[in-house]
Tab-separated table of C-alpha atoms and ligand atoms in Angstrom:
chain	number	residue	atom	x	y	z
A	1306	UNK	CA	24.706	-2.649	16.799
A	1307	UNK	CA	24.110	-0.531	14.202
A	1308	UNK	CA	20.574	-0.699	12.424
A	1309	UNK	CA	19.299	-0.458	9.061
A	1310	UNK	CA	15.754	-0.781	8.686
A	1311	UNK	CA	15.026	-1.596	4.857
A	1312	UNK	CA	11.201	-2.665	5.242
A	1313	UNK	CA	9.877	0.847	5.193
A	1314	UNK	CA	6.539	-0.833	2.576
A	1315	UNK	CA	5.826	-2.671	5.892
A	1316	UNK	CA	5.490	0.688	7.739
A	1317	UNK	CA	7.736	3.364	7.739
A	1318	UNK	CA	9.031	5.263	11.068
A	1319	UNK	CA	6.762	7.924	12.470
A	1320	UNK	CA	8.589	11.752	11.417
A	1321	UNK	CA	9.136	13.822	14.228
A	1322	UNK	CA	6.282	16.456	13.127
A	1323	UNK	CA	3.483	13.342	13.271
A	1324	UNK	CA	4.596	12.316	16.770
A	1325	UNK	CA	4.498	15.877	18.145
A	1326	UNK	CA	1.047	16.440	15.923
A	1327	UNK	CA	-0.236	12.946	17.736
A	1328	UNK	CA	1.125	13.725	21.232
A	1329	UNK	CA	-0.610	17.661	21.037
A	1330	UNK	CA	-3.935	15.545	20.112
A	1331	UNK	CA	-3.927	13.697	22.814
A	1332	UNK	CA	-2.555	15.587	25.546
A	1333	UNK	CA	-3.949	19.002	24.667
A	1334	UNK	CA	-6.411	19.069	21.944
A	1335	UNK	CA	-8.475	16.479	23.366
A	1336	UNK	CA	-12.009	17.343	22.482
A	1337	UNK	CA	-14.440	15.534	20.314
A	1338	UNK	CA	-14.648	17.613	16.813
A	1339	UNK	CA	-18.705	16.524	17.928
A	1340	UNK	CA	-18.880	18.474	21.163
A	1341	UNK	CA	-20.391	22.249	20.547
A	1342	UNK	CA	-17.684	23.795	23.077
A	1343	UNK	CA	-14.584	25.228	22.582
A	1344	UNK	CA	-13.067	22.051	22.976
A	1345	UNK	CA	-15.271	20.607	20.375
A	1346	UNK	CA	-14.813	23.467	17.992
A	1347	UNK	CA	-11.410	23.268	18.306
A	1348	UNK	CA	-10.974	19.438	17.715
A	1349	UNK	CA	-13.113	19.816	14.462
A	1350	UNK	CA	-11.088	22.507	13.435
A	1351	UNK	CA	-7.926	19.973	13.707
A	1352	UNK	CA	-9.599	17.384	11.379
A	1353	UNK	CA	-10.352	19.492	8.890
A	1354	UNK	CA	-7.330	20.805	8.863
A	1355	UNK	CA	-5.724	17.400	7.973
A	1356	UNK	CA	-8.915	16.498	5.361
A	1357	UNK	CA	-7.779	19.827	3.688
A	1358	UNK	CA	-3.722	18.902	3.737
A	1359	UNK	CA	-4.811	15.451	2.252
A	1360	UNK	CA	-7.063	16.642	-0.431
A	1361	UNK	CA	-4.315	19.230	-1.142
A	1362	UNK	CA	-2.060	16.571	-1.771
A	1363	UNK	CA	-4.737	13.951	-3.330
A	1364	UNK	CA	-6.023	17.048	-5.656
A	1365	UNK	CA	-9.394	16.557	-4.641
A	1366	UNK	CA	-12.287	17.839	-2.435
A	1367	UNK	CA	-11.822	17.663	1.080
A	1368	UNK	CA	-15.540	16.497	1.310
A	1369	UNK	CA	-14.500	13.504	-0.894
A	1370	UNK	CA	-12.283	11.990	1.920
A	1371	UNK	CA	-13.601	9.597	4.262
A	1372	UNK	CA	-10.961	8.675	7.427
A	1373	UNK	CA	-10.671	5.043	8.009
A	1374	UNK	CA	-8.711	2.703	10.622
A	1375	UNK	CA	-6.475	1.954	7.690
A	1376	UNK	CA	-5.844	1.229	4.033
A	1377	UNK	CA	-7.269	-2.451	5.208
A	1378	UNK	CA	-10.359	-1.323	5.919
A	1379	UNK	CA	-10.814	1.861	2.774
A	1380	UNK	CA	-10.086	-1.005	0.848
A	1381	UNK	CA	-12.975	-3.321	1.951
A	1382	UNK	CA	-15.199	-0.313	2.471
A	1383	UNK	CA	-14.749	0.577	-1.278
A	1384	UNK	CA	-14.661	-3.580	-2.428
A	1385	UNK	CA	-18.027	-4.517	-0.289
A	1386	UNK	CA	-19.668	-0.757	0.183
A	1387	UNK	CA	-19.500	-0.654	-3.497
A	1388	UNK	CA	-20.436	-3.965	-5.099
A	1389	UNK	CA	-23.496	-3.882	-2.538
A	1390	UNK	CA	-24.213	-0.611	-4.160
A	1391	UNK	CA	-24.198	-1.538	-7.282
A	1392	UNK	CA	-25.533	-5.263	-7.238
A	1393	UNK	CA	-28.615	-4.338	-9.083
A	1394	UNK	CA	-26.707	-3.291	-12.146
A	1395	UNK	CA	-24.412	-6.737	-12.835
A	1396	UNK	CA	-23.040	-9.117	-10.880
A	1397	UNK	CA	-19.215	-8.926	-12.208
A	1398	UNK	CA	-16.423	-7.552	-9.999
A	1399	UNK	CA	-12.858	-7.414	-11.478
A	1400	UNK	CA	-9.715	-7.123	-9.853
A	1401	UNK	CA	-5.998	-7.629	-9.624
A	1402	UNK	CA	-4.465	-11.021	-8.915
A	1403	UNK	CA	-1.539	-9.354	-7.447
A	1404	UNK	CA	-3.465	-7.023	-5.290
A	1405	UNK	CA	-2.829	-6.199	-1.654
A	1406	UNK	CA	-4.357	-9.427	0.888
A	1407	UNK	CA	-7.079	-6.927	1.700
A	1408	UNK	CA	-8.735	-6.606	-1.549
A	1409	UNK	CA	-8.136	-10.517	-2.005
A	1410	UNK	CA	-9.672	-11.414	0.997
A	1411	UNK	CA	-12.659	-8.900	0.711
A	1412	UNK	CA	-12.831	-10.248	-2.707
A	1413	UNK	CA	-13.376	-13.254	-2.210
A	1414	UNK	CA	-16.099	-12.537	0.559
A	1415	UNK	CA	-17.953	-11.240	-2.526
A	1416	UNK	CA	-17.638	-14.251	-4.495
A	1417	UNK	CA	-19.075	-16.496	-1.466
A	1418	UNK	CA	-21.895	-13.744	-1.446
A	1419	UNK	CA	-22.454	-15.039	-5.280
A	1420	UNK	CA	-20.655	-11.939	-6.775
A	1421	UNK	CA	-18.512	-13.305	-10.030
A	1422	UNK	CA	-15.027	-12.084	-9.383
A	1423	UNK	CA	-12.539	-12.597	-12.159
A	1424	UNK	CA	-8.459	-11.857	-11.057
A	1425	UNK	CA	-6.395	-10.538	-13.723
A	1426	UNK	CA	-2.525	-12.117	-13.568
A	1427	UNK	CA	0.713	-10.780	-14.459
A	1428	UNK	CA	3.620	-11.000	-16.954
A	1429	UNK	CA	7.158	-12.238	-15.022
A	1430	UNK	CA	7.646	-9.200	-13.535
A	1431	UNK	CA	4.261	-8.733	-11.557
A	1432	UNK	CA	2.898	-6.265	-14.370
A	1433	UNK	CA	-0.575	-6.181	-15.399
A	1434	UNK	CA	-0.943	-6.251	-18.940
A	1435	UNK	CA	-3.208	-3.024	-19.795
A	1436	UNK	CA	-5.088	-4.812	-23.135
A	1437	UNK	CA	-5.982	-8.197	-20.849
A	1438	UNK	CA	-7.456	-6.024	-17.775
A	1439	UNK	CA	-9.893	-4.049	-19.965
A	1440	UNK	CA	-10.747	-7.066	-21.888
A	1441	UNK	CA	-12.271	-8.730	-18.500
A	1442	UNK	CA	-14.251	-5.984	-18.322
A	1443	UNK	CA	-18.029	-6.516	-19.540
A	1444	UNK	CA	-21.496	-4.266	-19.229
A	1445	UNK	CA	-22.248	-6.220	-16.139
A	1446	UNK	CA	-19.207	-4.697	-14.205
A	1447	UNK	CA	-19.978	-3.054	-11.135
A	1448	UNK	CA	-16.473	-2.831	-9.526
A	1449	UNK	CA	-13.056	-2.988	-10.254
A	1450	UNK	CA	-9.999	-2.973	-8.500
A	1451	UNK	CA	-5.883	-2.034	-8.557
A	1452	UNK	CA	-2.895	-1.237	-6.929
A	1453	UNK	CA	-1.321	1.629	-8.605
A	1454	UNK	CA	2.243	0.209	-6.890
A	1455	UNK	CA	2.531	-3.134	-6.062
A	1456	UNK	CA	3.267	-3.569	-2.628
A	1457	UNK	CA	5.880	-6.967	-3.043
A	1458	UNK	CA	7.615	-5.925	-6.446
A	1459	UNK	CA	7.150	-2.443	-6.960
A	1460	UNK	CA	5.396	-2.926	-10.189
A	1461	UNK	CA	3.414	0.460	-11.318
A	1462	UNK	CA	-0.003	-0.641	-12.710
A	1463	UNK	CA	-1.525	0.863	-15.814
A	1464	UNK	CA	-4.648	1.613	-13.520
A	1465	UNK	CA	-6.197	4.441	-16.001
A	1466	UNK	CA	-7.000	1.367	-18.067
A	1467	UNK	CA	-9.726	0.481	-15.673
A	1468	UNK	CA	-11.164	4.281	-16.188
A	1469	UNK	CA	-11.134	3.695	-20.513
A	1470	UNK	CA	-12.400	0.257	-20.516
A	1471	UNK	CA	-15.335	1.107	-18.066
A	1472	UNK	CA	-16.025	3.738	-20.472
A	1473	UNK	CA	-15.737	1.891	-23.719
A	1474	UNK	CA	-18.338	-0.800	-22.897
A	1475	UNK	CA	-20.576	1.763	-20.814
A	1476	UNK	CA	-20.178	-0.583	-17.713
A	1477	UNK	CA	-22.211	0.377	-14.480
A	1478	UNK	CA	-18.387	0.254	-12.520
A	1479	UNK	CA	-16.940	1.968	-9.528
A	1480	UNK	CA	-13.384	1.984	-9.776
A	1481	UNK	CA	-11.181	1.683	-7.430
A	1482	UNK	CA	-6.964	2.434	-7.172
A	1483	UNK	CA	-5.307	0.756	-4.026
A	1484	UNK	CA	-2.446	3.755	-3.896
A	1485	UNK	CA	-1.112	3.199	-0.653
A	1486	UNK	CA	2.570	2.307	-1.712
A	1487	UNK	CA	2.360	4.930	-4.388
A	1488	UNK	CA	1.157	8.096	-2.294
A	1489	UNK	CA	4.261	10.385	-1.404
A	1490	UNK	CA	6.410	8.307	-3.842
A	1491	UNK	CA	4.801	9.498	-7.226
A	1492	UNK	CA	1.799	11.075	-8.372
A	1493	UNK	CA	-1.153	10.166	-7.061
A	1494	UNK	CA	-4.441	12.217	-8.609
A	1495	UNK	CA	-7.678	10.103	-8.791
A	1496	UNK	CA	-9.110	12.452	-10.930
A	1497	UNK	CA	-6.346	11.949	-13.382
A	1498	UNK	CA	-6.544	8.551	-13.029
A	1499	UNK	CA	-10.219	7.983	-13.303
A	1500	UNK	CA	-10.832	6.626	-10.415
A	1501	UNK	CA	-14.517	6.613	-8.069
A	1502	UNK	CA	-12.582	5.132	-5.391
A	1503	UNK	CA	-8.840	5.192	-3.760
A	1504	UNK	CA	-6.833	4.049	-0.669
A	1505	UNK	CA	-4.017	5.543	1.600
A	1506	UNK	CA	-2.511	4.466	4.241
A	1507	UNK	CA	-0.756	7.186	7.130
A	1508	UNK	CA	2.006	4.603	7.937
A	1509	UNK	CA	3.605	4.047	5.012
A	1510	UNK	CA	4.105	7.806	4.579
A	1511	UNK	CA	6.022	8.228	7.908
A	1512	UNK	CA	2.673	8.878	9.636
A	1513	UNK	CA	0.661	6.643	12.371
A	1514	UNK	CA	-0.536	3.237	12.356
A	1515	UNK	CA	-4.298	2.650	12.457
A	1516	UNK	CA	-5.020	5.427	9.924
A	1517	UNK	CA	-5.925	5.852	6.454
A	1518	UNK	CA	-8.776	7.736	3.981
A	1519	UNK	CA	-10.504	6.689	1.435
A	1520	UNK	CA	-11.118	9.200	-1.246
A	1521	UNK	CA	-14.741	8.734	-2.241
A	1522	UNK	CA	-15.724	10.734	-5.739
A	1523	UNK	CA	-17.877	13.345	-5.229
A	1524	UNK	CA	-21.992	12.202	-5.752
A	1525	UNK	CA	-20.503	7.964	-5.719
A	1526	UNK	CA	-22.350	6.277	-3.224
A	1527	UNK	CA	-21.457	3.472	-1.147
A	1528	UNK	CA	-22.946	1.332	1.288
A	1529	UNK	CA	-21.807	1.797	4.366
A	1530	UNK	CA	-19.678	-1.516	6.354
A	1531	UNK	CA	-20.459	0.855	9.933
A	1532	UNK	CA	-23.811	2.262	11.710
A	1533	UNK	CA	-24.022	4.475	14.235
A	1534	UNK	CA	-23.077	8.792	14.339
A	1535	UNK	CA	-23.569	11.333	11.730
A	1536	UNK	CA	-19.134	11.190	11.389
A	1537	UNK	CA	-17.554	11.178	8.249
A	1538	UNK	CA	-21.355	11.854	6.036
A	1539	UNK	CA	-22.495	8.847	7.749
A	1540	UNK	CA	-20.523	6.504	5.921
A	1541	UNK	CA	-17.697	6.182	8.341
A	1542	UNK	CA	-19.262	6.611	11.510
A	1543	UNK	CA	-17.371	6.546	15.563
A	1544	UNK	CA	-16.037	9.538	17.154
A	1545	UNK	CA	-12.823	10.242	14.750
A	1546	UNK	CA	-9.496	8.994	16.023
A	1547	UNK	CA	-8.349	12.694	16.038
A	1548	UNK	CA	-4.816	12.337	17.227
A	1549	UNK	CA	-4.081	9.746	14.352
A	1550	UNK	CA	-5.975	11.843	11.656
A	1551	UNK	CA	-4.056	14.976	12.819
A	1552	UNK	CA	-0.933	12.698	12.973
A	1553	UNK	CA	-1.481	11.632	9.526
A	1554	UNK	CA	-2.056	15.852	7.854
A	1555	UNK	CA	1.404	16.371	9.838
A	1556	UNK	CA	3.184	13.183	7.824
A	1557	UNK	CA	1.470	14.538	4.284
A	1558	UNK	CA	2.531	18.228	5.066
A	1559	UNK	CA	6.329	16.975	6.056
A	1560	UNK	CA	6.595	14.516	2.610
A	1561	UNK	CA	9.247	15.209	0.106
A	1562	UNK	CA	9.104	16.634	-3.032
A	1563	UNK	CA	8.185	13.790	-5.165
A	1564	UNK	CA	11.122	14.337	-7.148
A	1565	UNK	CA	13.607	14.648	-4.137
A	1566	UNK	CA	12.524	11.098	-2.895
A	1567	UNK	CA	12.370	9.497	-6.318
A	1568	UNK	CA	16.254	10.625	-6.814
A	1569	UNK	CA	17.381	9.363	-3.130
A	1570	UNK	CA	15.507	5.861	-3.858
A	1571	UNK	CA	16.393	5.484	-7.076
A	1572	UNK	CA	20.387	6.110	-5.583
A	1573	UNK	CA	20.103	3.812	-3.347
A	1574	UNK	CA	18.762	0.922	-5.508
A	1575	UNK	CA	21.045	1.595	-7.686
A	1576	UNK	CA	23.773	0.827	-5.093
A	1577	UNK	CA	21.987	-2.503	-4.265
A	1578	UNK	CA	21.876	-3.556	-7.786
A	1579	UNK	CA	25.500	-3.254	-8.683
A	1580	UNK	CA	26.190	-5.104	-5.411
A	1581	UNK	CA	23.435	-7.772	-5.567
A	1582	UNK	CA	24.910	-7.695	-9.471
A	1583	UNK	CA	28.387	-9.242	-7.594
A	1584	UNK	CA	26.917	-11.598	-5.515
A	1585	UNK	CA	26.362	-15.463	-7.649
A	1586	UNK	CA	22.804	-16.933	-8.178
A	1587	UNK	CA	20.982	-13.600	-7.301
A	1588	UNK	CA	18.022	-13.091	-9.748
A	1589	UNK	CA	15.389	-9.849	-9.468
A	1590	UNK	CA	11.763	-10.060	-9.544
A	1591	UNK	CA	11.273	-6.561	-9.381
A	1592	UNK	CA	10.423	-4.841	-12.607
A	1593	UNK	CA	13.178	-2.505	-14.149
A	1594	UNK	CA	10.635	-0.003	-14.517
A	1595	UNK	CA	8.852	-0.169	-11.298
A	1596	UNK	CA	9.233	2.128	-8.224
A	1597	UNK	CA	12.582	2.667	-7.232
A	1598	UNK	CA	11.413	2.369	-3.730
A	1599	UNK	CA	11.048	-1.180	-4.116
A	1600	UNK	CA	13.059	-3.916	-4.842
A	1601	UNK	CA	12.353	-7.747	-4.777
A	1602	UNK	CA	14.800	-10.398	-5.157
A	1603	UNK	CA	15.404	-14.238	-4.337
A	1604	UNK	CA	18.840	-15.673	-3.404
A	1605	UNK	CA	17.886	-19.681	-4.488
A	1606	UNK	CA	19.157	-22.097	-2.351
A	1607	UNK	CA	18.341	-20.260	0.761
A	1608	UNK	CA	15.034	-19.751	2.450
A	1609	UNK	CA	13.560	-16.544	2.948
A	1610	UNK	CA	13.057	-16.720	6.553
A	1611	UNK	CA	16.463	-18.333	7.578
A	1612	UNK	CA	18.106	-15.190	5.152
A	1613	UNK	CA	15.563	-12.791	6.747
A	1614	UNK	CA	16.675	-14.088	10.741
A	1615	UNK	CA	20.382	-14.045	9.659
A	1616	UNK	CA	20.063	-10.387	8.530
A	1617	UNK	CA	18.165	-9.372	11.450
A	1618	UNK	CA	21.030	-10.652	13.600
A	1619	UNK	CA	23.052	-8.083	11.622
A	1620	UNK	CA	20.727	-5.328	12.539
A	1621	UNK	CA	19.074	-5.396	8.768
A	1622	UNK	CA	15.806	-5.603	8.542
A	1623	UNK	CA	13.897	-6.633	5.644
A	1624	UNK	CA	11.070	-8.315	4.259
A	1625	UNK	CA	10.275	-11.870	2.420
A	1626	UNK	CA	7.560	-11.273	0.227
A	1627	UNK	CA	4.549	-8.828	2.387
A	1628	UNK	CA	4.704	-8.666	5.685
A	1629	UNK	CA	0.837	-9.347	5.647
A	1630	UNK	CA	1.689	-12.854	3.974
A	1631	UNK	CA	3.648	-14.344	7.017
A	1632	UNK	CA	4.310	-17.764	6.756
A	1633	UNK	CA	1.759	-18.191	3.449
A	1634	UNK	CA	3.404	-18.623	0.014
A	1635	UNK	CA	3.436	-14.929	-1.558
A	1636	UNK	CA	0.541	-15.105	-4.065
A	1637	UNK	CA	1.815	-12.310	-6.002
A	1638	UNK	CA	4.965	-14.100	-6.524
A	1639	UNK	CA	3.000	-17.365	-7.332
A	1640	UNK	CA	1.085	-14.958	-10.018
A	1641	UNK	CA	4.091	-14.134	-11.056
A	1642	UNK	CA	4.762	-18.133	-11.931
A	1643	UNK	CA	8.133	-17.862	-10.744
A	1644	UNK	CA	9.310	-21.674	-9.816
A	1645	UNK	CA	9.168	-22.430	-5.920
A	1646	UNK	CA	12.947	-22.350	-5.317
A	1647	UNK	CA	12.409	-18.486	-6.199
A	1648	UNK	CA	9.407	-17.900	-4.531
A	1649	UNK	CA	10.552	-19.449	-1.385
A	1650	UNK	CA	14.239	-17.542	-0.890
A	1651	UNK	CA	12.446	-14.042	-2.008
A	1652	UNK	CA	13.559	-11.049	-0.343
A	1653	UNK	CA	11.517	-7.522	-0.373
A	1654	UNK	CA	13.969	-4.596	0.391
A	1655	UNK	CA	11.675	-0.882	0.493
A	1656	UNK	CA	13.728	1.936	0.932
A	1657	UNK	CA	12.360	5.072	2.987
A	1658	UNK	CA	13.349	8.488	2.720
A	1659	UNK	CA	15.621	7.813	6.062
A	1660	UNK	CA	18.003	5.226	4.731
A	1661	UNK	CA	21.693	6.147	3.593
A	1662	UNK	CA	24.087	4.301	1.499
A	1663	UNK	CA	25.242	2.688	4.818
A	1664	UNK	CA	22.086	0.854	5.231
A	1665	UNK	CA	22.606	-0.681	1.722
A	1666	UNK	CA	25.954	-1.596	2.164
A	1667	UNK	CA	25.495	-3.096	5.856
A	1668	UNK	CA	22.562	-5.190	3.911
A	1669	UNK	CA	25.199	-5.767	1.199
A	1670	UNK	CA	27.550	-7.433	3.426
A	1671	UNK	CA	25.121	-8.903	5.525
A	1672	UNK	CA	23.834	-10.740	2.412
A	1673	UNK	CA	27.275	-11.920	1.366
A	1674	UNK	CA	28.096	-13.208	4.701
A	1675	UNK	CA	24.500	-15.208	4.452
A	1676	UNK	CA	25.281	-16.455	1.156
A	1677	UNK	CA	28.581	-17.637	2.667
A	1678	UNK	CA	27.604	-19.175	5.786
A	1679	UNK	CA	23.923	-20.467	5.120
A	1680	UNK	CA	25.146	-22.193	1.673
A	1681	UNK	CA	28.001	-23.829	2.940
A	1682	UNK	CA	26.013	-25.352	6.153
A	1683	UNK	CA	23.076	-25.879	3.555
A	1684	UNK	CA	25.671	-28.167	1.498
A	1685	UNK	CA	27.121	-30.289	4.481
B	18	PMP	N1	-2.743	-1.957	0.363
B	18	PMP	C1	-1.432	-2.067	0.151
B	18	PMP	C2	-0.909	-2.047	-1.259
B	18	PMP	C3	-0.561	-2.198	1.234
B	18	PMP	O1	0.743	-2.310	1.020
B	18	PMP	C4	-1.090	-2.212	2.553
B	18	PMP	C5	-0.187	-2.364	3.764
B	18	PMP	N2	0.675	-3.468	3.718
B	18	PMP	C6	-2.478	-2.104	2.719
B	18	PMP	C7	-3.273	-1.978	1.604
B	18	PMP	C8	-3.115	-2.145	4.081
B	18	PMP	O2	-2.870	-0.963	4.757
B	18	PMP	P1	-3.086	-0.828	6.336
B	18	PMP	O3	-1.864	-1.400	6.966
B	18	PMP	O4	-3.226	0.640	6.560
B	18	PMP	O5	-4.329	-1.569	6.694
């Protein structure tokens, strides 16, 4: 059976150039970038090649990137390393209600530690409203937190607000930008965007799982969550998962032109609108001005799972919701205050640089046959 994978914000298939770059790691360029032999030299000569290709593409220093197992853990290294940083300064920590489950969570570990963490909601569309995040933030801030793209809607956050508000009440805060479904899909510059502190993520970009940097501004210091080696200024350390890090320079160097990828994307959701726009009781949740790469919608009546299972049996694969909120109520959705018939039957379809207009039309008529079939046995 044909397939059409449509879930690349879940993780994305690895391009050729990152499998070769992982295989070479491992199979050839095996040394450890600590060793002072040849082997050693030329392992460290790998990783900073790929901190160089990702501070190309970040526009920053490569000395201000810190490798990491993932965006899950950059995220809680910048959430925990940089409230306990700061804890002498305030007590305040203010983040996104939408945000990905691993700022939540880590969140929320700092509000058991006694941290007060205040989450800022959403209009019905999943977008933070700029004028209500600043306002949240007081002189006793020491952190704060967004997504630049929301993972489950596609919503694109007005995260310099976090950069002026900071400012404006002279608040002691590290600010961090969760841009792992933005980076390759638009710009992504913390400097332009104010931010101390950002996360990406090499599989979502075509590159490895297990793999991701957070960008660390230059002088910011952070706790770290790790002790051990002198790797990664101390703050990261472990012998550096070299084939992954390589892996993940090869995926940066082979992204598209911003512009290409925007154009093929916003194509393709085009396509899905005006056939979603046929289909009866559809409604979007996805923001019209979001990223074209995503696009959320619920088909009431019919739950999100038995949709999802009837799609995959026509080779489509999509999402309900994140894939990180299996089987939980999406709590961006819940943000969101759409009513539960909604929430329940939502459907996440992220398009990746590798789909056609074949995928969308295979989803298109595996949808209609759903609505058909899982309606009609729903009404007997
Ligand atoms: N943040 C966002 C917005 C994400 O979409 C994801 C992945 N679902 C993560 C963080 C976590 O990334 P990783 O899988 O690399 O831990």
């Amino acid at each position: 059976m044909r397939e059409a994978y449509l879930d690349n914000s879940a993780t994305t298939p690895v391009c050729r150039q990152a499998a070769d770059k992982v295989m070479e790691m491992m199979l050839e360029n095996y040394g450890n970038p600590s060793s002072l032999h040849t082997k050693g030299i030329e392992a460290q000569r790998e990783l900073d090649r790929a901190r160089s290709v990702l501070a190309g593409a970040l526009k920053c220093r490569a000395d201000e990137l810190t490798f990491t197992s993932g965006a899950t853990e950059a995220n809680n290294l910048a959430l925990l390393g940089g409230a306990y940083a700061r804890r002498r300064r305030g007590n305040r920590v203010v983040i996104s209600a939408v945000a990905h489950s691993s700022v939540m969570a880590a969140a929320a570990q700092l509000e058991k530690e006694g941290f007060e963490v205040v989450r800022i909601g959403t209009d019905a569309y999943g977008r933070i409203d700029p004028a209500e995040f600043a306002a949240a933030i007081t002189p006793k801030t020491i952190l704060t937190s967004m997504e630049l793209v929301n993972n489950e809607t596609g919503a694109i956050q007005p995260v310099s607000c976090m950069a002026r508000a900071v400012k404006k009440v002279n608040a002691p805060a590290l600010i961090h930008v969760d841009a792992v479904q933005a980076f390759g899909k638009i710009v992504v510059s913390p400097q332009k965007l104010g931010a101390h502190l950002l996360s990406v993520s090499a599989h979502k970009i075509r590159g490895p799982k297990g793999v991701g940097a957070l960008y660390v501004q230059h002088g910011t210091h952070l706790l770290p969550r790790l002790y051990g080696g002198e790797q990664e200024r101390k703050l990261r350390p472990g012998t550096e998962a070299l084939p992954l890090i390589a892996g993940f320079g090869a995926a940066v160097q082979a992204l598209l032109a911003l512009s290409e990828g925007t154009a093929h994307a916003t194509a393709l959701r085009t396509l899905l609108l005006e056939k979603l726009g046929t289909m009866a009781g559809i409604t979007i949740n996805s923001p019209d001005d979001g990223l074209p790469y995503i696009l959320n919608f619920s088909v009431p009546g019919i739950r999100s799972e038995t949709m999802l299972h009837h799609l995959a049996q026509h080779g489509v694969y999509v999402s309900s919701g994140s894939a990180c909120a299996r089987g939980h109520k999406s709590h961006v959705l819940e943000a969101m205050k759409l009513d539960n018939d909604r929430i329940d039957s939502a459907i996440r379809v992220s398009f990746g640089h590798q789909n056609t207009e074949e995928d969308v039309l295979q989803l298109a008529n595996a949808l209609q046959t759903g609505l058909d079939t899982l309606t009609r046995r729903r009404e007997r």
